[in-house]
Amino acid sequence: MALLEIKTAGDPVLKQISAPVDKIDKRFRKFLDDMYETMKSGEGVGIAAPQVGVLLRACVIEVDDKNRYDMINPVIIEREGSVVDNEGCLSCPNLFGDVERAAKVRVEFTNRFGKKKTLDAEGLLARCIQHELDHLDGKLFIDIAKNITKGRPNRNAKT
Ligand code: CO
């Protein structure tokens, strides 16, 4: 595996809309593993392909060190409730802010082996999914966050 360069806010690549992935092969799986390693090295819990300069609809999420999700062409098909919590982002070093998100989401995606999956998520996982999917549409959390601070105000993890 290899560490990838993380693009930071101000880089125009982060404002682009990513294209669907149409081929999931060994090379693409290696890219997912490189994203995962890059995320872990930054102590993040999620990373989206545009953050490493690749405009494809894919992200890797691991909020609890047990369940890693490689989501390819993910789409949120249901949202429920609303909750405000603090977020950060590997592409916005040392910035944190409060973001309103759906409390629960149902997401459809293709996994790294080309299988269609449906996942119901809540809590940090639901928040992370929404944050990463925003990256695929060129949106950064700092554009929608309130009470942005430099430095982490509490325990919440980077997505
Ligand atoms: Co982010």
PDB file of C-alpha atoms in Angstrom, residues 21-108:
ATOM      1  CA  VAL A  21     -16.932   4.161 -11.076  1.00  0.00           C
ATOM      2  CA  ASP A  22     -17.542   1.754 -13.961  1.00  0.00           C
ATOM      3  CA  LYS A  23     -14.765  -0.759 -13.451  1.00  0.00           C
ATOM      4  CA  ILE A  24     -13.842  -2.397 -10.151  1.00  0.00           C
ATOM      5  CA  ASP A  25     -10.653  -4.322 -10.764  1.00  0.00           C
ATOM      6  CA  LYS A  26      -7.526  -5.248  -8.832  1.00  0.00           C
ATOM      7  CA  ARG A  27      -6.010  -1.853  -9.547  1.00  0.00           C
ATOM      8  CA  PHE A  28      -9.067  -0.075  -8.178  1.00  0.00           C
ATOM      9  CA  ARG A  29      -9.049  -2.266  -5.065  1.00  0.00           C
ATOM     10  CA  LYS A  30      -5.430  -1.241  -4.486  1.00  0.00           C
ATOM     11  CA  PHE A  31      -6.519   2.384  -4.773  1.00  0.00           C
ATOM     12  CA  LEU A  32      -9.174   1.732  -2.094  1.00  0.00           C
ATOM     13  CA  ASP A  33      -6.505   0.185   0.143  1.00  0.00           C
ATOM     14  CA  ASP A  34      -4.244   3.190  -0.409  1.00  0.00           C
ATOM     15  CA  MET A  35      -7.137   5.484   0.531  1.00  0.00           C
ATOM     16  CA  TYR A  36      -7.705   3.408   3.666  1.00  0.00           C
ATOM     17  CA  GLU A  37      -4.058   3.614   4.679  1.00  0.00           C
ATOM     18  CA  THR A  38      -4.009   7.363   4.006  1.00  0.00           C
ATOM     19  CA  MET A  39      -7.139   7.806   6.133  1.00  0.00           C
ATOM     20  CA  LYS A  40      -5.710   5.801   9.026  1.00  0.00           C
ATOM     21  CA  SER A  41      -2.403   7.662   8.931  1.00  0.00           C
ATOM     22  CA  GLY A  42      -4.349  10.907   9.315  1.00  0.00           C
ATOM     23  CA  GLU A  43      -6.431   9.407  12.125  1.00  0.00           C
ATOM     24  CA  GLY A  44      -9.544   9.935  10.057  1.00  0.00           C
ATOM     25  CA  VAL A  45     -12.678   7.809  10.060  1.00  0.00           C
ATOM     26  CA  GLY A  46     -13.593   8.429   6.441  1.00  0.00           C
ATOM     27  CA  ILE A  47     -12.021   9.515   3.177  1.00  0.00           C
ATOM     28  CA  ALA A  48     -13.423  10.165  -0.279  1.00  0.00           C
ATOM     29  CA  ALA A  49     -11.565   9.772  -3.579  1.00  0.00           C
ATOM     30  CA  PRO A  50     -11.636  13.502  -4.482  1.00  0.00           C
ATOM     31  CA  GLN A  51      -9.635  14.164  -1.307  1.00  0.00           C
ATOM     32  CA  VAL A  52      -6.708  12.409  -2.951  1.00  0.00           C
ATOM     33  CA  GLY A  53      -7.367  14.081  -6.295  1.00  0.00           C
ATOM     34  CA  VAL A  54      -9.330  11.285  -7.952  1.00  0.00           C
ATOM     35  CA  LEU A  55     -12.751  12.397  -9.199  1.00  0.00           C
ATOM     36  CA  LEU A  56     -14.537   9.071  -8.841  1.00  0.00           C
ATOM     37  CA  ARG A  57     -17.522   8.189  -6.651  1.00  0.00           C
ATOM     38  CA  ALA A  58     -15.832   6.079  -3.990  1.00  0.00           C
ATOM     39  CA  CYS A  59     -15.107   6.426  -0.304  1.00  0.00           C
ATOM     40  CA  VAL A  60     -13.759   4.365   2.571  1.00  0.00           C
ATOM     41  CA  ILE A  61     -15.236   4.602   6.055  1.00  0.00           C
ATOM     42  CA  GLU A  62     -14.235   3.015   9.347  1.00  0.00           C
ATOM     43  CA  VAL A  63     -15.682   4.668  12.417  1.00  0.00           C
ATOM     44  CA  ASP A  64     -15.112   1.906  14.976  1.00  0.00           C
ATOM     45  CA  ASP A  65     -11.924   0.056  13.978  1.00  0.00           C
ATOM     46  CA  LYS A  66     -13.974  -3.051  13.217  1.00  0.00           C
ATOM     47  CA  ASN A  67     -16.237  -2.428  10.278  1.00  0.00           C
ATOM     48  CA  ARG A  68     -14.560  -1.009   7.222  1.00  0.00           C
ATOM     49  CA  TYR A  69     -16.868   0.022   4.405  1.00  0.00           C
ATOM     50  CA  ASP A  70     -15.604   0.528   0.888  1.00  0.00           C
ATOM     51  CA  MET A  71     -18.467   2.341  -0.822  1.00  0.00           C
ATOM     52  CA  ILE A  72     -18.490   2.612  -4.588  1.00  0.00           C
ATOM     53  CA  ASN A  73     -21.166   4.720  -6.300  1.00  0.00           C
ATOM     54  CA  PRO A  74     -23.000   5.226  -2.986  1.00  0.00           C
ATOM     55  CA  VAL A  75     -26.466   6.802  -2.939  1.00  0.00           C
ATOM     56  CA  ILE A  76     -28.509   7.747   0.119  1.00  0.00           C
ATOM     57  CA  ILE A  77     -32.039   6.527  -0.535  1.00  0.00           C
ATOM     58  CA  GLU A  78     -33.650   7.365   2.819  1.00  0.00           C
ATOM     59  CA  ARG A  79     -33.023   9.956   5.507  1.00  0.00           C
ATOM     60  CA  GLU A  80     -34.661  10.253   8.878  1.00  0.00           C
ATOM     61  CA  GLY A  81     -34.469  12.814  11.651  1.00  0.00           C
ATOM     62  CA  SER A  82     -31.940  15.531  12.199  1.00  0.00           C
ATOM     63  CA  VAL A  83     -29.001  15.960  14.537  1.00  0.00           C
ATOM     64  CA  VAL A  84     -26.279  18.572  14.974  1.00  0.00           C
ATOM     65  CA  ASP A  85     -22.794  17.434  15.927  1.00  0.00           C
ATOM     66  CA  ASN A  86     -19.193  18.466  15.522  1.00  0.00           C
ATOM     67  CA  GLU A  87     -17.157  17.430  12.466  1.00  0.00           C
ATOM     68  CA  GLY A  88     -13.717  17.755  11.033  1.00  0.00           C
ATOM     69  CA  CYS A  89     -12.154  16.745   7.723  1.00  0.00           C
ATOM     70  CA  LEU A  90      -8.750  15.528   6.592  1.00  0.00           C
ATOM     71  CA  SER A  91      -8.925  18.176   3.852  1.00  0.00           C
ATOM     72  CA  CYS A  92      -9.511  20.982   6.376  1.00  0.00           C
ATOM     73  CA  PRO A  93      -6.655  20.511   8.845  1.00  0.00           C
ATOM     74  CA  ASN A  94      -7.434  21.575  12.399  1.00  0.00           C
ATOM     75  CA  LEU A  95     -10.872  23.024  11.576  1.00  0.00           C
ATOM     76  CA  PHE A  96     -13.976  21.783  13.336  1.00  0.00           C
ATOM     77  CA  GLY A  97     -17.589  22.870  13.180  1.00  0.00           C
ATOM     78  CA  ASP A  98     -21.170  21.911  13.937  1.00  0.00           C
ATOM     79  CA  VAL A  99     -23.110  20.391  11.046  1.00  0.00           C
ATOM     80  CA  GLU A 100     -26.771  19.424  10.882  1.00  0.00           C
ATOM     81  CA  ARG A 101     -27.204  15.982   9.307  1.00  0.00           C
ATOM     82  CA  ALA A 102     -29.907  13.356   9.058  1.00  0.00           C
ATOM     83  CA  ALA A 103     -29.867  11.158  12.159  1.00  0.00           C
ATOM     84  CA  LYS A 104     -30.332   7.951  10.183  1.00  0.00           C
ATOM     85  CA  VAL A 105     -29.658   7.096   6.555  1.00  0.00           C
ATOM     86  CA  ARG A 106     -30.101   4.130   4.283  1.00  0.00           C
ATOM     87  CA  VAL A 107     -27.353   3.963   1.690  1.00  0.00           C
ATOM     88  CA  GLU A 108     -26.992   1.768  -1.379  1.00  0.00           C
TER      89      GLU A 108
END
